[in-house]
Amino acid sequence: MKFMKIKVLVISVLILTGCATANIVPTGTNTYMISQMSAGGVFTNTSKLKSDVILRANAFAESKNKIAIPITSTTQPAIPGRMPSFEYQFRLVDKDDPRADGGELRSTPDNINEHRVIFKQE
């Protein structure tokens, strides 16, 4: 009985702290995407989720003797019925490439509101 309680507790902790990480996927010439979803729900440390993904991207770049330059990122916060996630798109460049000096990470907005003004010609 006591063993069963410990087993349930360990499984529960693993489920709450587990993350689903996708493979690094090529999206074009020297451009890649990686995403990670956390099963921790509202208890997820979003900063750690982001840093884990970026660290994986940097390790991937290093394995190819390149530098990962950020292109864009998207964060989905935890809400009821949806686990938090982070998607990161990056480009690989040579270490001596001028773009390797610094990269700017731009977030993709969740919603884009577009307002159009139509002028009526008489």
Coordinates of N, CA, C and O in Angstrom, one line a residue:
M1 N 0.8 -1.2 0.0 CA 0.0 0.0 0.0 C 0.9 1.3 0.0 O 0.6 2.2 -0.8
K2 N 1.9 1.3 0.9 CA 2.8 2.4 0.9 C 3.6 2.6 -0.4 O 3.7 3.7 -0.8
F3 N 4.0 1.5 -1.0 CA 4.7 1.5 -2.2 C 3.8 2.1 -3.3 O 4.3 2.9 -4.2
M4 N 2.5 1.8 -3.3 CA 1.6 2.3 -4.3 C 1.4 3.9 -4.2 O 1.4 4.6 -5.2
K5 N 1.4 4.4 -2.9 CA 1.3 5.8 -2.7 C 2.5 6.5 -3.3 O 2.4 7.6 -3.9
I6 N 3.7 6.0 -3.0 CA 4.9 6.6 -3.5 C 5.0 6.6 -5.0 O 5.4 7.5 -5.6
K7 N 4.5 5.5 -5.6 CA 4.5 5.3 -7.0 C 3.6 6.4 -7.7 O 4.0 7.1 -8.6
V8 N 2.4 6.6 -7.1 CA 1.5 7.6 -7.6 C 2.1 9.0 -7.4 O 1.9 9.8 -8.3
L9 N 2.7 9.3 -6.3 CA 3.3 10.6 -6.1 C 4.4 10.8 -7.1 O 4.5 11.9 -7.7
V10 N 5.3 9.9 -7.4 CA 6.4 10.0 -8.3 C 5.8 10.3 -9.7 O 6.3 11.2 -10.5
I11 N 4.8 9.5 -10.1 CA 4.2 9.7 -11.4 C 3.6 11.1 -11.5 O 3.7 11.7 -12.6
S12 N 2.9 11.5 -10.5 CA 2.3 12.8 -10.5 C 3.3 13.9 -10.7 O 3.1 14.9 -11.4
V13 N 4.4 13.8 -10.0 CA 5.5 14.8 -10.1 C 6.1 14.8 -11.5 O 6.3 15.9 -12.1
L14 N 6.3 13.7 -12.1 CA 6.8 13.6 -13.4 C 5.9 14.2 -14.4 O 6.3 14.9 -15.4
I15 N 4.6 14.0 -14.3 CA 3.6 14.6 -15.2 C 3.6 16.1 -15.1 O 3.5 16.8 -16.1
L16 N 3.6 16.6 -13.8 CA 3.6 18.0 -13.6 C 4.8 18.8 -14.1 O 4.8 19.9 -14.6
T17 N 6.0 18.1 -14.1 CA 7.2 18.8 -14.5 C 7.6 18.4 -15.9 O 8.6 19.0 -16.4
G18 N 7.0 17.5 -16.5 CA 7.4 17.0 -17.8 C 7.1 18.1 -18.9 O 6.3 18.9 -18.8
C19 N 7.9 18.0 -19.9 CA 7.8 18.8 -21.1 C 7.8 18.0 -22.4 O 8.5 17.0 -22.4
A20 N 7.1 18.4 -23.3 CA 7.1 17.8 -24.6 C 7.9 18.7 -25.6 O 7.5 19.8 -25.8
T21 N 9.0 18.2 -26.0 CA 9.9 18.9 -26.9 C 9.9 18.3 -28.3 O 10.1 17.1 -28.4
A22 N 9.7 19.2 -29.2 CA 9.7 18.7 -30.6 C 11.1 18.7 -31.1 O 12.0 19.4 -30.6
N23 N 11.3 17.9 -32.2 CA 12.6 17.9 -32.8 C 12.9 19.3 -33.5 O 11.9 20.1 -33.8
I24 N 14.1 19.6 -33.7 CA 14.5 20.8 -34.5 C 14.2 20.5 -35.9 O 14.7 19.6 -36.5
V25 N 13.3 21.4 -36.5 CA 12.8 21.1 -37.9 C 13.3 22.2 -38.8 O 13.2 23.4 -38.5
P26 N 13.9 21.8 -40.0 CA 14.3 22.8 -40.9 C 13.1 23.4 -41.6 O 12.1 22.8 -41.9
T27 N 13.1 24.8 -41.7 CA 12.0 25.5 -42.3 C 12.4 26.2 -43.6 O 11.5 26.8 -44.2
G28 N 13.6 26.1 -44.0 CA 14.1 26.7 -45.2 C 15.6 26.6 -45.2 O 16.2 25.8 -44.5
T29 N 16.3 27.4 -46.1 CA 17.7 27.3 -46.2 C 18.4 27.9 -44.9 O 18.2 29.1 -44.6
N30 N 19.0 27.0 -44.1 CA 19.6 27.4 -42.9 C 18.7 28.0 -41.9 O 19.1 28.8 -41.0
T31 N 17.4 27.8 -42.0 CA 16.5 28.3 -40.9 C 15.8 27.1 -40.3 O 15.5 26.1 -41.0
Y32 N 15.5 27.2 -39.0 CA 15.0 26.1 -38.2 C 14.0 26.6 -37.2 O 13.9 27.7 -36.9
M33 N 13.2 25.6 -36.7 CA 12.2 25.9 -35.7 C 12.2 24.8 -34.7 O 12.5 23.6 -35.0
I34 N 12.0 25.2 -33.4 CA 11.9 24.2 -32.3 C 10.8 24.7 -31.4 O 10.7 26.0 -31.2
S35 N 10.1 23.8 -30.8 CA 9.1 24.2 -29.9 C 9.0 23.3 -28.7 O 9.5 22.2 -28.8
Q36 N 8.5 23.8 -27.6 CA 8.4 23.0 -26.4 C 7.1 23.3 -25.7 O 6.8 24.5 -25.6
M37 N 6.4 22.3 -25.2 CA 5.2 22.5 -24.5 C 5.4 21.9 -23.1 O 6.0 20.9 -22.9
S38 N 4.9 22.6 -22.1 CA 5.1 22.1 -20.7 C 3.8 21.6 -20.2 O 2.7 22.2 -20.3
A39 N 3.9 20.5 -19.5 CA 2.7 19.9 -18.8 C 2.5 20.4 -17.5 O 1.6 20.0 -16.8
G40 N 3.3 21.4 -17.1 CA 3.2 22.0 -15.7 C 2.0 23.0 -15.6 O 1.7 23.4 -14.5
G41 N 1.4 23.3 -16.7 CA 0.2 24.2 -16.6 C 0.6 25.6 -16.0 O 1.7 26.1 -16.4
V42 N -0.2 26.1 -15.2 CA 0.1 27.4 -14.6 C 1.3 27.5 -13.7 O 1.8 28.5 -13.3
F43 N 1.8 26.3 -13.3 CA 2.9 26.2 -12.4 C 4.2 26.2 -13.2 O 5.3 26.1 -12.6
T44 N 4.2 26.4 -14.5 CA 5.4 26.3 -15.4 C 6.1 27.7 -15.2 O 5.5 28.7 -15.3
N45 N 7.4 27.5 -15.1 CA 8.3 28.7 -15.2 C 8.5 29.0 -16.6 O 9.3 28.4 -17.3
T46 N 7.9 30.0 -17.2 CA 7.9 30.3 -18.6 C 9.3 30.7 -19.0 O 9.8 30.4 -20.1
S47 N 10.1 31.4 -18.1 CA 11.4 31.8 -18.5 C 12.3 30.6 -18.6 O 13.1 30.6 -19.6
K48 N 12.1 29.6 -17.8 CA 12.9 28.4 -17.9 C 12.6 27.7 -19.2 O 13.4 27.1 -19.9
L49 N 11.3 27.6 -19.5 CA 10.8 27.0 -20.8 C 11.5 27.7 -22.0 O 12.0 27.0 -22.8
K50 N 11.5 29.0 -22.0 CA 12.2 29.7 -23.1 C 13.7 29.4 -23.1 O 14.2 29.1 -24.2
S51 N 14.3 29.5 -22.0 CA 15.8 29.3 -22.0 C 16.2 27.9 -22.4 O 17.2 27.7 -23.1
D52 N 15.4 26.9 -22.0 CA 15.6 25.5 -22.4 C 15.6 25.4 -23.9 O 16.5 24.7 -24.5
V53 N 14.6 26.0 -24.5 CA 14.5 25.9 -26.0 C 15.7 26.6 -26.7 O 16.3 26.1 -27.6
I54 N 16.0 27.8 -26.2 CA 17.1 28.5 -26.8 C 18.4 27.8 -26.6 O 19.3 27.8 -27.5
L55 N 18.6 27.2 -25.4 CA 19.8 26.4 -25.2 C 19.9 25.2 -26.2 O 21.0 24.9 -26.7
R56 N 18.8 24.6 -26.4 CA 18.8 23.5 -27.4 C 19.2 24.0 -28.8 O 19.9 23.3 -29.5
A57 N 18.6 25.1 -29.2 CA 18.9 25.7 -30.5 C 20.4 26.0 -30.6 O 21.1 25.8 -31.6
N58 N 21.0 26.6 -29.5 CA 22.4 27.0 -29.5 C 23.3 25.7 -29.6 O 24.3 25.7 -30.2
A59 N 22.9 24.7 -28.9 CA 23.7 23.4 -28.9 C 23.6 22.8 -30.3 O 24.6 22.3 -30.8
F60 N 22.5 22.9 -30.9 CA 22.3 22.4 -32.3 C 23.2 23.2 -33.2 O 23.9 22.6 -34.1
A61 N 23.3 24.5 -33.1 CA 24.1 25.3 -33.9 C 25.6 25.0 -33.7 O 26.4 24.9 -34.6
E62 N 26.0 24.8 -32.4 CA 27.3 24.5 -32.1 C 27.8 23.2 -32.7 O 28.9 23.0 -33.1
S63 N 26.9 22.2 -32.7 CA 27.2 20.9 -33.3 C 27.5 21.0 -34.8 O 28.2 20.1 -35.3
K64 N 27.0 22.1 -35.4 CA 27.3 22.3 -36.8 C 28.4 23.4 -37.0 O 28.6 23.8 -38.1
N65 N 29.0 23.8 -35.9 CA 30.0 24.8 -35.9 C 29.5 26.1 -36.5 O 30.2 26.8 -37.3
K66 N 28.3 26.5 -36.1 CA 27.6 27.7 -36.5 C 27.1 28.4 -35.3 O 27.2 28.0 -34.2
I67 N 26.5 29.6 -35.6 CA 25.8 30.4 -34.5 C 24.3 30.5 -34.8 O 24.0 30.6 -36.0
A68 N 23.5 30.4 -33.8 CA 22.0 30.5 -34.0 C 21.6 31.9 -33.9 O 21.9 32.5 -32.8
I69 N 21.1 32.5 -34.9 CA 20.6 33.9 -34.9 C 19.1 33.8 -34.8 O 18.4 33.2 -35.6
P70 N 18.5 34.5 -33.8 CA 17.0 34.5 -33.6 C 16.3 35.1 -34.8 O 16.7 36.2 -35.3
I71 N 15.2 34.6 -35.2 CA 14.3 35.2 -36.2 C 13.0 35.7 -35.5 O 12.7 36.8 -35.6
T72 N 12.3 34.7 -34.9 CA 11.1 35.1 -34.2 C 10.8 34.1 -33.1 O 11.3 33.0 -33.1
S73 N 9.9 34.4 -32.2 CA 9.4 33.5 -31.2 C 8.0 33.7 -30.9 O 7.5 34.8 -31.1
T74 N 7.3 32.7 -30.4 CA 5.9 32.8 -30.0 C 5.7 32.1 -28.7 O 6.1 30.9 -28.5
T75 N 5.1 32.7 -27.7 CA 4.8 32.2 -26.4 C 3.3 32.0 -26.3 O 2.6 33.0 -26.5
Q76 N 2.9 30.8 -25.9 CA 1.5 30.6 -25.6 C 1.4 30.4 -24.1 O 1.9 29.4 -23.5
P77 N 0.8 31.3 -23.3 CA 0.7 31.2 -21.9 C -0.3 30.1 -21.5 O -1.2 29.7 -22.4
A78 N -0.2 29.6 -20.3 CA -1.2 28.6 -19.8 C -2.5 29.2 -19.6 O -2.6 30.2 -18.9
I79 N -3.5 28.6 -20.1 CA -4.9 28.9 -19.8 C -5.7 27.6 -19.6 O -5.2 26.6 -20.0
P80 N -6.8 27.6 -19.0 CA -7.6 26.4 -18.8 C -7.8 25.7 -20.2 O -8.2 26.3 -21.1
G81 N -7.3 24.4 -20.2 CA -7.5 23.6 -21.5 C -6.3 23.7 -22.4 O -6.3 23.1 -23.4
R82 N -5.3 24.6 -22.1 CA -4.1 24.7 -23.0 C -2.8 24.8 -22.1 O -2.8 25.6 -21.2
M83 N -1.9 24.0 -22.4 CA -0.6 24.0 -21.8 C 0.3 25.1 -22.3 O 0.2 25.4 -23.5
P84 N 1.2 25.7 -21.5 CA 2.1 26.7 -22.0 C 3.1 26.1 -23.0 O 3.5 25.0 -22.9
S85 N 3.5 27.0 -24.0 CA 4.4 26.5 -25.0 C 5.3 27.7 -25.5 O 4.9 28.8 -25.3
F86 N 6.4 27.3 -26.1 CA 7.3 28.3 -26.6 C 7.8 27.8 -28.0 O 8.3 26.7 -28.0
E87 N 7.7 28.6 -29.0 CA 8.2 28.2 -30.3 C 9.3 29.2 -30.7 O 9.1 30.4 -30.5
Y88 N 10.4 28.7 -31.2 CA 11.6 29.6 -31.5 C 12.0 29.2 -32.9 O 12.3 28.1 -33.3
Q89 N 12.2 30.3 -33.7 CA 12.7 30.1 -35.1 C 14.0 30.8 -35.2 O 14.2 32.0 -34.7
F90 N 15.0 30.2 -35.8 CA 16.4 30.7 -35.8 C 17.0 30.4 -37.2 O 16.6 29.5 -37.9
R91 N 18.1 31.1 -37.4 CA 18.9 30.9 -38.6 C 20.3 30.5 -38.2 O 20.8 31.1 -37.2
L92 N 21.0 29.6 -38.9 CA 22.4 29.3 -38.7 C 23.3 30.1 -39.6 O 23.0 30.2 -40.8
V93 N 24.3 30.7 -39.0 CA 25.3 31.5 -39.8 C 26.7 31.1 -39.3 O 26.8 30.6 -38.2
D94 N 27.6 31.3 -40.1 CA 29.0 31.1 -39.7 C 29.4 32.0 -38.6 O 28.9 33.1 -38.4
K95 N 30.4 31.5 -37.8 CA 30.8 32.3 -36.7 C 31.5 33.7 -37.1 O 31.4 34.6 -36.3
D96 N 32.0 33.8 -38.3 CA 32.6 35.0 -38.7 C 31.6 35.9 -39.5 O 32.0 36.9 -40.1
D97 N 30.4 35.4 -39.7 CA 29.4 36.2 -40.4 C 29.1 37.5 -39.6 O 28.9 37.4 -38.4
P98 N 28.9 38.6 -40.3 CA 28.6 39.9 -39.6 C 27.3 39.8 -38.8 O 27.1 40.5 -37.7
R99 N 26.3 39.0 -39.2 CA 25.1 38.8 -38.5 C 25.3 38.1 -37.1 O 24.4 38.1 -36.3
A100 N 26.4 37.4 -36.9 CA 26.6 36.7 -35.7 C 27.0 37.6 -34.5 O 27.0 37.2 -33.4
D101 N 27.2 38.9 -34.8 CA 27.5 39.9 -33.7 C 26.4 40.0 -32.7 O 26.6 40.3 -31.5
G102 N 25.2 40.0 -33.2 CA 24.1 40.2 -32.3 C 22.8 39.8 -33.0 O 22.6 40.0 -34.1
G103 N 21.9 39.3 -32.2 CA 20.6 39.0 -32.8 C 19.5 39.6 -31.9 O 19.6 39.8 -30.8
E104 N 18.4 39.9 -32.6 CA 17.2 40.5 -31.9 C 16.1 39.5 -32.0 O 15.7 39.0 -33.1
L105 N 15.6 39.2 -30.8 CA 14.4 38.2 -30.8 C 13.1 39.0 -30.8 O 12.9 39.8 -29.9
R106 N 12.4 38.8 -31.8 CA 11.1 39.4 -32.0 C 10.0 38.5 -31.7 O 9.9 37.4 -32.2
S107 N 9.0 38.9 -30.8 CA 7.9 38.0 -30.5 C 6.8 38.2 -31.6 O 6.6 39.3 -32.1
T108 N 6.1 37.1 -31.9 CA 5.0 37.2 -32.8 C 3.8 37.5 -32.0 O 3.5 36.8 -31.0
P109 N 3.0 38.5 -32.3 CA 1.8 38.8 -31.6 C 0.7 37.6 -31.7 O 0.7 37.0 -32.7
D110 N 0.0 37.4 -30.6 CA -1.1 36.4 -30.6 C -2.2 36.8 -31.5 O -2.8 36.0 -32.2
N111 N -2.5 38.1 -31.5 CA -3.6 38.6 -32.3 C -3.1 39.9 -33.1 O -2.4 40.7 -32.6
I112 N -3.6 40.0 -34.3 CA -3.3 41.2 -35.1 C -4.7 41.8 -35.5 O -5.5 41.2 -36.1
N113 N -4.9 43.0 -35.0 CA -6.1 43.8 -35.4 C -5.8 44.7 -36.6 O -4.8 45.4 -36.5
E114 N -6.6 44.5 -37.6 CA -6.4 45.3 -38.8 C -7.6 46.2 -39.0 O -8.8 45.8 -38.9
H115 N -7.4 47.5 -39.2 CA -8.4 48.4 -39.4 C -8.2 49.0 -40.8 O -7.2 49.5 -41.1
R116 N -9.2 49.0 -41.6 CA -9.1 49.5 -42.9 C -10.1 50.7 -43.1 O -11.2 50.7 -42.6
V117 N -9.6 51.7 -43.8 CA -10.3 52.9 -44.0 C -10.5 52.9 -45.6 O -9.6 52.8 -46.3
I118 N -11.8 52.9 -45.9 CA -12.1 53.0 -47.4 C -12.7 54.4 -47.7 O -13.6 54.8 -47.1
F119 N -12.0 55.0 -48.6 CA -12.4 56.3 -49.1 C -13.3 56.2 -50.3 O -13.0 55.5 -51.2
K120 N -14.4 56.8 -50.2 CA -15.4 56.7 -51.3 C -15.1 57.8 -52.3 O -15.1 59.0 -51.9
Q121 N -14.9 57.5 -53.5 CA -14.7 58.5 -54.5 C -16.0 58.9 -55.2 O -16.9 58.1 -55.4
E122 N -16.2 60.2 -55.4 CA -17.4 60.6 -56.0 C -17.2 61.1 -57.4 O -16.2 61.5 -57.8

